Coordinates of N, CA and C in Angstrom, one line a residue:
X62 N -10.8 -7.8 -22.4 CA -10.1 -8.9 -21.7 C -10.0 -8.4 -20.2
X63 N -10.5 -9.2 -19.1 CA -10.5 -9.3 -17.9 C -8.9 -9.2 -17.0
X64 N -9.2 -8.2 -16.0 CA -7.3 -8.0 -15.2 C -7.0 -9.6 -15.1
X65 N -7.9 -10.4 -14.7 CA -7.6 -11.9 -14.6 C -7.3 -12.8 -15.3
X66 N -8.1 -12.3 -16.5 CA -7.2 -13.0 -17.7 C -5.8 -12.7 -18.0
X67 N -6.1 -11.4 -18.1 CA -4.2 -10.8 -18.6 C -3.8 -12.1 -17.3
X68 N -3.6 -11.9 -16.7 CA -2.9 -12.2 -15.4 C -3.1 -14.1 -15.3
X69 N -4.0 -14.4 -16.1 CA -4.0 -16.1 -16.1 C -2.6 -15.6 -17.8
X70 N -2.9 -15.0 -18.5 CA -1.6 -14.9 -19.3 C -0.3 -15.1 -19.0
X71 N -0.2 -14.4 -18.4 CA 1.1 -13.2 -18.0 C 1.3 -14.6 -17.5
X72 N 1.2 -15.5 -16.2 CA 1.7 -16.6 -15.6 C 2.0 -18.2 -16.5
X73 N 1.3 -17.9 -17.5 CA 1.6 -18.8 -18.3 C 3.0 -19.7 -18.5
X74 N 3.9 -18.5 -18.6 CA 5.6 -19.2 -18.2 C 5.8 -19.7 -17.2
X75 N 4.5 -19.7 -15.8 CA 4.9 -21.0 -14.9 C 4.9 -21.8 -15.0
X76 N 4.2 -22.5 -16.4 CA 4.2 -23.7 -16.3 C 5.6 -24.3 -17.6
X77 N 6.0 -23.5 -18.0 CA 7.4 -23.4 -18.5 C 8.7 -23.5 -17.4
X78 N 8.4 -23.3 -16.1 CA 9.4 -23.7 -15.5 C 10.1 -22.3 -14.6
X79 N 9.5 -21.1 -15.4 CA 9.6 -20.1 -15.0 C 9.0 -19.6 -13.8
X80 N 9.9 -18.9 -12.4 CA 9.6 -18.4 -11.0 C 8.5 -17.7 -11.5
X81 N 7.4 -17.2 -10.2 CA 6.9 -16.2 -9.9 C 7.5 -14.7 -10.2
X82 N 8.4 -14.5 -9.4 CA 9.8 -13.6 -9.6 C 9.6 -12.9 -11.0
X83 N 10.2 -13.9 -12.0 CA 10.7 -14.1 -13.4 C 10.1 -12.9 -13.9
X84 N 8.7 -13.7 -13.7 CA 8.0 -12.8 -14.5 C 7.4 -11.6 -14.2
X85 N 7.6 -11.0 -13.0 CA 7.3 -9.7 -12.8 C 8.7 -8.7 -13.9
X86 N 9.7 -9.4 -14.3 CA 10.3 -8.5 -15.4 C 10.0 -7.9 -16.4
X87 N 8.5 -8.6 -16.7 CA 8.4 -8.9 -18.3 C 6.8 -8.0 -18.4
X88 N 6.8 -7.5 -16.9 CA 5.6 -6.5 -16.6 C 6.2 -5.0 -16.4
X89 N 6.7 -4.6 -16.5 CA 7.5 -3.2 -16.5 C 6.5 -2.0 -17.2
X90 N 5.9 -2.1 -18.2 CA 5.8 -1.4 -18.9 C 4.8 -0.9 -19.0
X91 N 3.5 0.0 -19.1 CA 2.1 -0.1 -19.2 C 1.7 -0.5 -20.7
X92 N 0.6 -1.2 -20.7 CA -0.6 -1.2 -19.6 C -0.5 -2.3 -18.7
X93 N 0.5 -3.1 -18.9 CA 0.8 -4.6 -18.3 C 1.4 -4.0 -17.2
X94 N 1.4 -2.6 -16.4 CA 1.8 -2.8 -15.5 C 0.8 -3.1 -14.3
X95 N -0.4 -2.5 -14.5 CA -2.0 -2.9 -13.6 C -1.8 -4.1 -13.6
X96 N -1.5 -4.9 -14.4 CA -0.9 -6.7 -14.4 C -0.2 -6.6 -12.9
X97 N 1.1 -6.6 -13.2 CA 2.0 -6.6 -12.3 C 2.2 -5.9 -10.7
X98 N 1.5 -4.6 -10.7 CA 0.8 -4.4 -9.5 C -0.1 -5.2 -8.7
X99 N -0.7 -6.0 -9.6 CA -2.1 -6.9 -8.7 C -1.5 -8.0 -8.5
X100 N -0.6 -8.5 -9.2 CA 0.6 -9.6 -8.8 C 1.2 -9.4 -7.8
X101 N 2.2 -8.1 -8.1 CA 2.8 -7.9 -6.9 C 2.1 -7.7 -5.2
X102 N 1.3 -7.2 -5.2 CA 0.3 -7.1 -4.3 C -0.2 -8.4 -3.6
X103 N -0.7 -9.8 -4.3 CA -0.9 -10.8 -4.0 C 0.0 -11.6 -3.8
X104 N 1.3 -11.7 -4.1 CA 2.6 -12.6 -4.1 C 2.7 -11.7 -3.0
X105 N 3.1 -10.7 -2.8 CA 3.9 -10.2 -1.4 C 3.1 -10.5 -0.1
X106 N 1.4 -10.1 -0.5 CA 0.6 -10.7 0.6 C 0.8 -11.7 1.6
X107 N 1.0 -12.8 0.0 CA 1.4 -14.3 0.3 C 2.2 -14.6 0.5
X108 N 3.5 -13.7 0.8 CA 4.6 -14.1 1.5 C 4.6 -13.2 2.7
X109 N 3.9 -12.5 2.8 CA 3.7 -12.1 4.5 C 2.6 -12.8 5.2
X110 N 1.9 -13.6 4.6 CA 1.1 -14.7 5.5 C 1.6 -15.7 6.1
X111 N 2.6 -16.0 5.2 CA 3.9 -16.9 5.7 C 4.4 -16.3 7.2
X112 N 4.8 -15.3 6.8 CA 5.4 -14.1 8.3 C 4.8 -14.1 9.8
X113 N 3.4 -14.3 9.4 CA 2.5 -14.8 10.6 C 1.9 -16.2 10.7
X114 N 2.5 -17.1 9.8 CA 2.1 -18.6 9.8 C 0.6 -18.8 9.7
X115 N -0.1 -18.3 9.4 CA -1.8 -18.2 9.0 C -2.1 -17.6 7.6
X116 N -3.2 -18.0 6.9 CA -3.7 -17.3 6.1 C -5.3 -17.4 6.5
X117 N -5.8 -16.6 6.8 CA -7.3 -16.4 7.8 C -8.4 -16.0 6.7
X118 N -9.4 -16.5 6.8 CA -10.4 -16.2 5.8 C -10.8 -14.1 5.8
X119 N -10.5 -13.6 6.5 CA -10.8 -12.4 6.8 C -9.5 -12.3 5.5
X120 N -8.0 -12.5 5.9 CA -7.1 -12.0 5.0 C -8.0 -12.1 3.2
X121 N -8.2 -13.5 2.8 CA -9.0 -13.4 1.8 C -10.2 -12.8 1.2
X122 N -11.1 -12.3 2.2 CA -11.9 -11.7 2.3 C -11.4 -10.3 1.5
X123 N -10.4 -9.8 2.5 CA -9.7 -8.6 2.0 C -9.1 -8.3 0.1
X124 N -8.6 -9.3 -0.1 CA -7.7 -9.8 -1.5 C -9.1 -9.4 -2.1
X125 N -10.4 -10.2 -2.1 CA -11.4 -9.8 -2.7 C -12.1 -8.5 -2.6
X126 N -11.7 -7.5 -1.7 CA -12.0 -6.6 -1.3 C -11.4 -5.1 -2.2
X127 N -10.0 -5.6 -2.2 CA -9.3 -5.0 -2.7 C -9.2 -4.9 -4.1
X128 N -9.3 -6.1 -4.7 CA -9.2 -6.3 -6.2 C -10.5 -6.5 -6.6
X129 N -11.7 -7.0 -5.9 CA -13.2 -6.7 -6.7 C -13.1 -8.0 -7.2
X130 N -12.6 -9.1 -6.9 CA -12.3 -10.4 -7.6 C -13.8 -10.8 -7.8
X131 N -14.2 -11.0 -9.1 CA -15.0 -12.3 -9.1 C -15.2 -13.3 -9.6
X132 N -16.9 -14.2 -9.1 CA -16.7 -15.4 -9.0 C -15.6 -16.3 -9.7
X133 N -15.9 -16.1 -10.8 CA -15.3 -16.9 -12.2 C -13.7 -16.8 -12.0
X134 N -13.2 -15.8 -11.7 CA -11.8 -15.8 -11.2 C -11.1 -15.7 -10.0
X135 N -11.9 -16.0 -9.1 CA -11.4 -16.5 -7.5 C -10.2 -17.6 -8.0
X136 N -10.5 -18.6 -8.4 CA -9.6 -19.8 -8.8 C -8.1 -19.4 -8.8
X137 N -8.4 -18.6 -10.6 CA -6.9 -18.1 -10.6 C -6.4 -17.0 -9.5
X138 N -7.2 -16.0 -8.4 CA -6.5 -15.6 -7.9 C -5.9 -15.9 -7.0
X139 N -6.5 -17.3 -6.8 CA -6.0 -18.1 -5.2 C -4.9 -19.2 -6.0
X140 N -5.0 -19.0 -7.7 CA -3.5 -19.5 -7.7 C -2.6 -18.8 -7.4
X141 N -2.5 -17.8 -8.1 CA -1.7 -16.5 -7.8 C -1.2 -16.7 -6.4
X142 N -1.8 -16.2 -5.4 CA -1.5 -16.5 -3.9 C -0.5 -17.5 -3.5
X143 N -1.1 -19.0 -4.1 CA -0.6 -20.0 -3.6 C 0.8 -20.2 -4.6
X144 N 1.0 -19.9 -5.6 CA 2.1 -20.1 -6.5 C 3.3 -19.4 -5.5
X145 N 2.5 -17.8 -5.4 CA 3.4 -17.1 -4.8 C 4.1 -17.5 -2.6
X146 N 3.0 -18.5 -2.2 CA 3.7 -19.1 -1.3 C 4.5 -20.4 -1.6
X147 N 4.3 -21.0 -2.6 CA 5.1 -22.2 -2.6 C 6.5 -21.7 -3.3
X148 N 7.0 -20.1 -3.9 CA 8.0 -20.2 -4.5 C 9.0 -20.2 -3.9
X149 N 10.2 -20.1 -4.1 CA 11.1 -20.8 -3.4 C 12.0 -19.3 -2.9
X150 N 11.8 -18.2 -3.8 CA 12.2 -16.9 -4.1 C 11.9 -16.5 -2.6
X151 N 12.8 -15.6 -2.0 CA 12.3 -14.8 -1.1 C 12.0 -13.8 -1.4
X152 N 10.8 -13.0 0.0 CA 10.0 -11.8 -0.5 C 10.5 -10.2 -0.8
X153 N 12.0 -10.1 -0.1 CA 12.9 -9.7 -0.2 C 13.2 -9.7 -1.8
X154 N 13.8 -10.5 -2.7 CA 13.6 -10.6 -4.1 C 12.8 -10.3 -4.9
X155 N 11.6 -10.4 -4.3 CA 10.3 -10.0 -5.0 C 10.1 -8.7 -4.6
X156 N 10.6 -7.8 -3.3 CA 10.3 -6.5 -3.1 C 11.6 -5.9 -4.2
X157 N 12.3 -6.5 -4.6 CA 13.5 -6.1 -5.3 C 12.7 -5.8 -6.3
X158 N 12.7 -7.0 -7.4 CA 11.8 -6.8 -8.2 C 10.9 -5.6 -8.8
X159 N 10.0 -5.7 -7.7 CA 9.0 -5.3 -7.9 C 9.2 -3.7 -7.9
X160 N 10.2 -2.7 -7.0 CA 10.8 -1.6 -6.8 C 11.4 -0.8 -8.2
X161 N 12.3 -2.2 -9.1 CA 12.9 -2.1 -10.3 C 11.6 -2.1 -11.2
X162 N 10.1 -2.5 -11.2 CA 9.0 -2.7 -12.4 C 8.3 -0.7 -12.0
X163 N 8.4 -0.3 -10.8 CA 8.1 0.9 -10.7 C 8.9 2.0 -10.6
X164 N 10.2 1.6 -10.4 CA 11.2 2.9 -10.4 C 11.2 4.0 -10.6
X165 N 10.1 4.0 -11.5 CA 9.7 5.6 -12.0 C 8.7 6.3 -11.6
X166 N 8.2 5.2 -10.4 CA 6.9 6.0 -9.6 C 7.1 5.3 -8.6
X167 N 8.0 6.3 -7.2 CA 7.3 5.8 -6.6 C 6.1 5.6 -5.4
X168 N 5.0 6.7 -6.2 CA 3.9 6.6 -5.7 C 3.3 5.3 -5.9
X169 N 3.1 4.8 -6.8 CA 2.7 3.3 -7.1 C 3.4 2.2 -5.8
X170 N 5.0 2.7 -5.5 CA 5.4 1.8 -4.4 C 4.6 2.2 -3.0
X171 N 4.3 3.3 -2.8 CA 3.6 3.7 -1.7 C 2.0 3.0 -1.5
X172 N 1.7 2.8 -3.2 CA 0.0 2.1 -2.9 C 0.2 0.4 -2.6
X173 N 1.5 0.1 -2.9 CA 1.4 -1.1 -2.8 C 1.5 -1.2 -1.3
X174 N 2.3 -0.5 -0.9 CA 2.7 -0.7 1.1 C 1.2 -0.2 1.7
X175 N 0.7 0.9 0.7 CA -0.6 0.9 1.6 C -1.8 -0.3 1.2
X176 N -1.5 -1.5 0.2 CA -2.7 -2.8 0.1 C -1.4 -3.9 1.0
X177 N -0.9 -4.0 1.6 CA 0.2 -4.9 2.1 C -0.3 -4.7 3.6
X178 N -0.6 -3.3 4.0 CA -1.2 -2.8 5.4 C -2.5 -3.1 5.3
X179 N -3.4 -3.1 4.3 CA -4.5 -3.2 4.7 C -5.3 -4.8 5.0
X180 N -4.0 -5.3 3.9 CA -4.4 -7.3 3.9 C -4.2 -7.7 5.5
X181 N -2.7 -6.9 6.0 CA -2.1 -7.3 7.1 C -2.9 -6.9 8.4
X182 N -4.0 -5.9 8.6 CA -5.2 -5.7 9.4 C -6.0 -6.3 9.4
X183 N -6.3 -7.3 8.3 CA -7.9 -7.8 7.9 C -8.1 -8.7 9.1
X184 N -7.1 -9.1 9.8 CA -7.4 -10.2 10.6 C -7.8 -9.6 12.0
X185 N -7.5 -8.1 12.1 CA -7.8 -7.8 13.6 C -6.6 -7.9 14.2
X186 N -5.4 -8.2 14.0 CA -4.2 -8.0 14.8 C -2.9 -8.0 14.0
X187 N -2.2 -7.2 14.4 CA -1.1 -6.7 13.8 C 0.1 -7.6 14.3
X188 N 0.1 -8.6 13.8 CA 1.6 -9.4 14.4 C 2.7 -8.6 14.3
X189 N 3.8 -8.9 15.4 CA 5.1 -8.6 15.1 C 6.0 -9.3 13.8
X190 N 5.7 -10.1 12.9 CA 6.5 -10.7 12.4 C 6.1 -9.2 10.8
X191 N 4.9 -9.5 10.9 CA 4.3 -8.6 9.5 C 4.7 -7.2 10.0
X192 N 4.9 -6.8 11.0 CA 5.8 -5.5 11.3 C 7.2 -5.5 10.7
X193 N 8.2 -6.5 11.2 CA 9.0 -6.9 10.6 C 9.4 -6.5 8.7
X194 N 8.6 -7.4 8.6 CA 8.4 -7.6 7.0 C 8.1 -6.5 6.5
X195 N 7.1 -5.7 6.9 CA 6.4 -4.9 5.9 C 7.9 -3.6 6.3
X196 N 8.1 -3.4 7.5 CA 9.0 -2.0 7.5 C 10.5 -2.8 6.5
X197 N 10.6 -4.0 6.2 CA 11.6 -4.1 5.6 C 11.3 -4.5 3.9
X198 N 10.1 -4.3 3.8 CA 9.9 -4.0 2.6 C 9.9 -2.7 2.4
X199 N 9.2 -1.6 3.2 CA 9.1 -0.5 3.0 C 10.9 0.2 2.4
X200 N 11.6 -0.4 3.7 CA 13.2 0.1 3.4 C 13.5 -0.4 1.6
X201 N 13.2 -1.5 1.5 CA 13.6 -1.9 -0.2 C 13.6 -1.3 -1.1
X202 N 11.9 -0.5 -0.6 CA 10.7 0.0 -1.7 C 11.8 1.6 -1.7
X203 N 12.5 2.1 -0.8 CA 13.1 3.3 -0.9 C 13.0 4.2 -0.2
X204 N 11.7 3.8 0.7 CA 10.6 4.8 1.8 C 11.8 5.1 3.0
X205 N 11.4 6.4 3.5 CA 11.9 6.4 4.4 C 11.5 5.9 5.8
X206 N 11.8 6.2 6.9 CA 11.4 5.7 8.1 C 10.4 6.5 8.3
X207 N 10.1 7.4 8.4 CA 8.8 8.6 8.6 C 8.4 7.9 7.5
X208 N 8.2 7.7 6.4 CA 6.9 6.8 5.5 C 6.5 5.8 6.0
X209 N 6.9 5.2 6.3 CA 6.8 3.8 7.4 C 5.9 4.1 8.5
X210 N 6.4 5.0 9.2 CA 5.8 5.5 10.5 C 4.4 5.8 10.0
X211 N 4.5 6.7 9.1 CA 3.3 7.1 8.6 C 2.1 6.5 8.1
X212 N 2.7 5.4 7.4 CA 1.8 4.3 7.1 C 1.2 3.5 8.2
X213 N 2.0 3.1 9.1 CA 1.5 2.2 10.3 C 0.6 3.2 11.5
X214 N 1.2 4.5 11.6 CA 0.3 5.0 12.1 C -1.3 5.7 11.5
X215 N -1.1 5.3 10.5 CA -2.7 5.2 9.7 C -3.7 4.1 10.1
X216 N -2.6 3.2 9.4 CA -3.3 1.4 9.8 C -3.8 0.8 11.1
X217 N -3.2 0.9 12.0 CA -2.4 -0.1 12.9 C -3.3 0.6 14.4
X218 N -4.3 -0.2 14.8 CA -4.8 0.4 15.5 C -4.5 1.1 16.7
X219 N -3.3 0.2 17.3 CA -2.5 0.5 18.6 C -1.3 0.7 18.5
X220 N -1.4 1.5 17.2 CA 0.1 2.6 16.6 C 0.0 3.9 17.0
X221 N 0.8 4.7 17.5 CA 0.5 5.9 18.0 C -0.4 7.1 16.9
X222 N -1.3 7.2 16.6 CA -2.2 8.2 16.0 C -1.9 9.3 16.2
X223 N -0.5 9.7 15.8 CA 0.4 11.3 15.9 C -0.2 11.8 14.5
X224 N -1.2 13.2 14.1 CA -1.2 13.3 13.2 C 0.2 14.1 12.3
X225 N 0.6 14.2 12.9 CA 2.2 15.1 12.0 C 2.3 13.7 11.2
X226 N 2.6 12.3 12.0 CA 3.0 11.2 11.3 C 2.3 11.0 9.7
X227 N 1.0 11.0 9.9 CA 0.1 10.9 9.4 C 0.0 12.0 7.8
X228 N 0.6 13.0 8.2 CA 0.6 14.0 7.2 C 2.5 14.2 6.5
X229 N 3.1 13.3 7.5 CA 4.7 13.2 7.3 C 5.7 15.2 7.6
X230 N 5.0 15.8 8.5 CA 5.8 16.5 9.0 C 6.4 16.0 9.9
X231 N 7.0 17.1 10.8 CA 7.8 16.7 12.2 C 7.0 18.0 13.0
X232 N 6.5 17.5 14.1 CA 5.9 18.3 15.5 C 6.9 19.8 15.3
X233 N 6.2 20.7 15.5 CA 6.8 22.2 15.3 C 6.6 22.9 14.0
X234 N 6.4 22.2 13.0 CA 6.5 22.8 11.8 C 4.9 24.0 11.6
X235 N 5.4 25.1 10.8 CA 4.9 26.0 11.0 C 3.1 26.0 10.0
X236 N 2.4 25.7 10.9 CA 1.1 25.8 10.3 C 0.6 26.4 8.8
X237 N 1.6 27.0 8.1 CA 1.2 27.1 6.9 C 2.2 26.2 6.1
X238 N 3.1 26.1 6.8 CA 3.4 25.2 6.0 C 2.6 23.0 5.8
X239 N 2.5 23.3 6.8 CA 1.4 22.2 7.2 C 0.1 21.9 6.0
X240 N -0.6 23.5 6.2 CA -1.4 23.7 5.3 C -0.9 23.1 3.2
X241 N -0.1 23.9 3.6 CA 0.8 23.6 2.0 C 1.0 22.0 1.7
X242 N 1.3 21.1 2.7 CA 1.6 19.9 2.4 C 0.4 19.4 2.2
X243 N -0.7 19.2 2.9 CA -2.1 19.1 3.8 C -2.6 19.3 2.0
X244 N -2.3 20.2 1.5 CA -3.0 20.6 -0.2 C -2.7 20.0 -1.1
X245 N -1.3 19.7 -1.0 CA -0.1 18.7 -1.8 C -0.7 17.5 -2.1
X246 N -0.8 16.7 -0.8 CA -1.2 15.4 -0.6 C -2.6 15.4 -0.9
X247 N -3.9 16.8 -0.7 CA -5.0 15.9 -1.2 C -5.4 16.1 -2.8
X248 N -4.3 17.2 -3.4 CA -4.5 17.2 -5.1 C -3.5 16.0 -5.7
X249 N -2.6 15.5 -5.1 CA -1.5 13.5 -5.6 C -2.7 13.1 -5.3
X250 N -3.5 13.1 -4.3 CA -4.3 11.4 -4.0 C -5.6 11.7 -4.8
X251 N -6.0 12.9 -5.4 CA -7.3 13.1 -6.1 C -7.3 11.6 -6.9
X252 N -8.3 11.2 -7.1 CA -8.9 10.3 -8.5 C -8.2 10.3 -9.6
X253 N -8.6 11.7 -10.3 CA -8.0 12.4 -11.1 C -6.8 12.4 -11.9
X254 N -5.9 12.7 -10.4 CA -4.5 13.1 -10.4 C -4.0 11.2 -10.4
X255 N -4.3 10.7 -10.4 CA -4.1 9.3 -9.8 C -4.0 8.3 -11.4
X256 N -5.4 8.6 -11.8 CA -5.8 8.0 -13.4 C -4.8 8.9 -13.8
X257 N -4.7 9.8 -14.1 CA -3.2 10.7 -15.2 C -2.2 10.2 -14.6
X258 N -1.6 9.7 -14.0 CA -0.4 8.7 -13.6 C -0.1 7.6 -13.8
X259 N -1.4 6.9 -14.9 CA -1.8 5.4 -15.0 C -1.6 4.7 -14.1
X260 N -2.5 5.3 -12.3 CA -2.4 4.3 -11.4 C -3.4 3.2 -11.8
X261 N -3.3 1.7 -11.5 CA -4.4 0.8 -11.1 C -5.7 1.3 -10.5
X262 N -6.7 0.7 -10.9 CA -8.2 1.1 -10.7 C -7.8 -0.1 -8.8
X263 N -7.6 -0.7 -8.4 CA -7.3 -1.2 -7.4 C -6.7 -0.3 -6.4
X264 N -5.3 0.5 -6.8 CA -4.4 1.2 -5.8 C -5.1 2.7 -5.9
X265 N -6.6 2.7 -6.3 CA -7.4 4.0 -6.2 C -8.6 4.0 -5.6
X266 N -8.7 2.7 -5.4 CA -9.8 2.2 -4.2 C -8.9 2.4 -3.0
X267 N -7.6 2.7 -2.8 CA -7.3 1.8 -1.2 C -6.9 3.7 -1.4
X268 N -6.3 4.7 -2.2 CA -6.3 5.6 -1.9 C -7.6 6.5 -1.4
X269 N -8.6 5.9 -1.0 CA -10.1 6.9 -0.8 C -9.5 6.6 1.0
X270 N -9.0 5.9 1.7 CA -9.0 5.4 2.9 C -8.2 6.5 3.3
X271 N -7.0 6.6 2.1 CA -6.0 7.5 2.6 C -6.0 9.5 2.5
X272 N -7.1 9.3 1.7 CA -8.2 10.7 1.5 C -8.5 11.3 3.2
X273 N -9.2 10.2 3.8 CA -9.8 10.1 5.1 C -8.9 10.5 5.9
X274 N -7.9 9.7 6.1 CA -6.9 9.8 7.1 C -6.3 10.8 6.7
X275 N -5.7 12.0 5.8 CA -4.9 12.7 5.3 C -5.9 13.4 5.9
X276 N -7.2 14.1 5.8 CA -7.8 15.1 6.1 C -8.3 15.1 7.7
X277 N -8.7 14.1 7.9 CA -8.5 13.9 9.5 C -7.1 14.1 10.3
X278 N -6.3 14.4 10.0 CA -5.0 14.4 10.2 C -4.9 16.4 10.2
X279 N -5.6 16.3 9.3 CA -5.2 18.0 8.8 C -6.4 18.8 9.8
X280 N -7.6 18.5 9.8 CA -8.4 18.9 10.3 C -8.1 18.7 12.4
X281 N -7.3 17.3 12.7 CA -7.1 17.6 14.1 C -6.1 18.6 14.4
X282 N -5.1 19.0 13.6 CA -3.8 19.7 13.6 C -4.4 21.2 13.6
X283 N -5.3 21.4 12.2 CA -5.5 23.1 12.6 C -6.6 23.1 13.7
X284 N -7.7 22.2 13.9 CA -8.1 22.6 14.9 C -7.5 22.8 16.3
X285 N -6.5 22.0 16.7 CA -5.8 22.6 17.8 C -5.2 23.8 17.9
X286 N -4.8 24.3 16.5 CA -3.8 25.4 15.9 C -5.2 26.3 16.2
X287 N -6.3 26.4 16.1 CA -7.7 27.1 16.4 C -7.7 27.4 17.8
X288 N -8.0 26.4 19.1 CA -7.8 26.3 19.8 C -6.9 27.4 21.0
X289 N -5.7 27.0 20.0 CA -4.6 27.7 20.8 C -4.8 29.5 20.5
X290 N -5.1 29.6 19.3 CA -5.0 31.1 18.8 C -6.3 31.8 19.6
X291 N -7.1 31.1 19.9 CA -8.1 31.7 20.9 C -8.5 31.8 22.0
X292 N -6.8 30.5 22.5 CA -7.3 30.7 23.9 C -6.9 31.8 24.9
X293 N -7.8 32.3 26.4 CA -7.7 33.4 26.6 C -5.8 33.4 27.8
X294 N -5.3 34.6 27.2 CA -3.9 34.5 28.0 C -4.1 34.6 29.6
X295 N -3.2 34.0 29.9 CA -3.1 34.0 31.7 C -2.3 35.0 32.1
X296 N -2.1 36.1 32.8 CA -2.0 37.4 33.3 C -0.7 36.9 34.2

């Protein structure tokens, strides 16, 4: 059975009268939670398109990018979408929601804020409104403000590219310990380590971006930390 089928399932109580919302309750659990991640993921999209009053063919582009949509199920994902803009529920309730279906990971909330960033770039510009939104979903999801920071300064072209952000230290911190985190972060985001958490085959495509940026991040930090340990002293 197809993620799209479950997921033409799982919606079935819409036409019972039941929110969008509703039924992210009744996805809590695995394996129906890969369900409710690719829901949550598209309903929040769709209410941050609202945020910037467009939905742009590039943003769609992305949805398919992300989830591997095909043909045969484009339809239902562009209901999904549009259910999730016409509902009456704000996205604030659905970040509620959705925080309460992963409470016990929330690495899973972190892959959703990193497919929420990536839909929100597809267009080439970072509106203020989706800044808005997304740091106040981030606050819902539990993240702190350095996760936030961190996340946008990955994404966001003309976000300051501080790699401490990027690796979630603070400027000063002692190069081995740097190292230690720098190891942390790339044995959590392994493949691996990701499937043994029953992440989504979706939120493991968008962690290979965050592979990139974690090591680039790690690699500008010791190389300046190189830099400095060899440069020659002034007398």
């Amino acid at each position: 059975m197809s993620l799209w089928t479950r997921i033409t399932e799982a919606l079935a109580a819409l036409t019972q009268g039941e929110s969008l919302a509703e039924v992210f309750d009744r996805l809590r659990t695995p394996p129906e939670r890969s369900v409710g991640f690719t829901i949550a993921v598209i309903a929040l999209g769709a209410k941050m398109a609202k945020a910037d009053g467009q939905v742009t063919r590039d943003e769609v582009a992305t949805f398919r990018e992300v989830f591997q949509i095909a043909a045969e199920d484009e339809a239902q994902a562009a209901r999904v979408f549009n259910l999730a803009r016409q509902d009456i529920a704000g996205y604030d309730d659905y970040a509620r929601r959705i925080r309460a279906m992963f409470s016990d990971d929330p690495e899973t909330l972190c892959d959703l804020m990193e497919g929420l960033f990536h839909i929100a770039i597809a267009d080439g510009f970072y509106h203020p409104n989706e800044d808005v939104f997304l740091e106040e979903v981030s606050r819902i999801f539990g993240q702190s403000e350095a996760q936030f920071r961190s996340l946008r300064a990955r994404f966001v072209e003309d976000a300051p590219k501080d790699p401490h952000e990027v690796l979630g230290v603070a400027p000063g911190t002692p190069m081995e310990d740097i190292r230690r985190i720098w190891r942390r972060l790339v044995r959590d985001n392994h493949p691996d380590a990701m499937i043994a958490r029953g992440v989504p085959q979706e939120a493991i495509r968008l962690a290979e971006k965050r592979m990139i940026d974690i090591n680039r991040a790690w690699e500008d930090l010791s190389g300046k930390a190189q830099a400095r340990d060899h440069a020659p002293e002034h007398v």
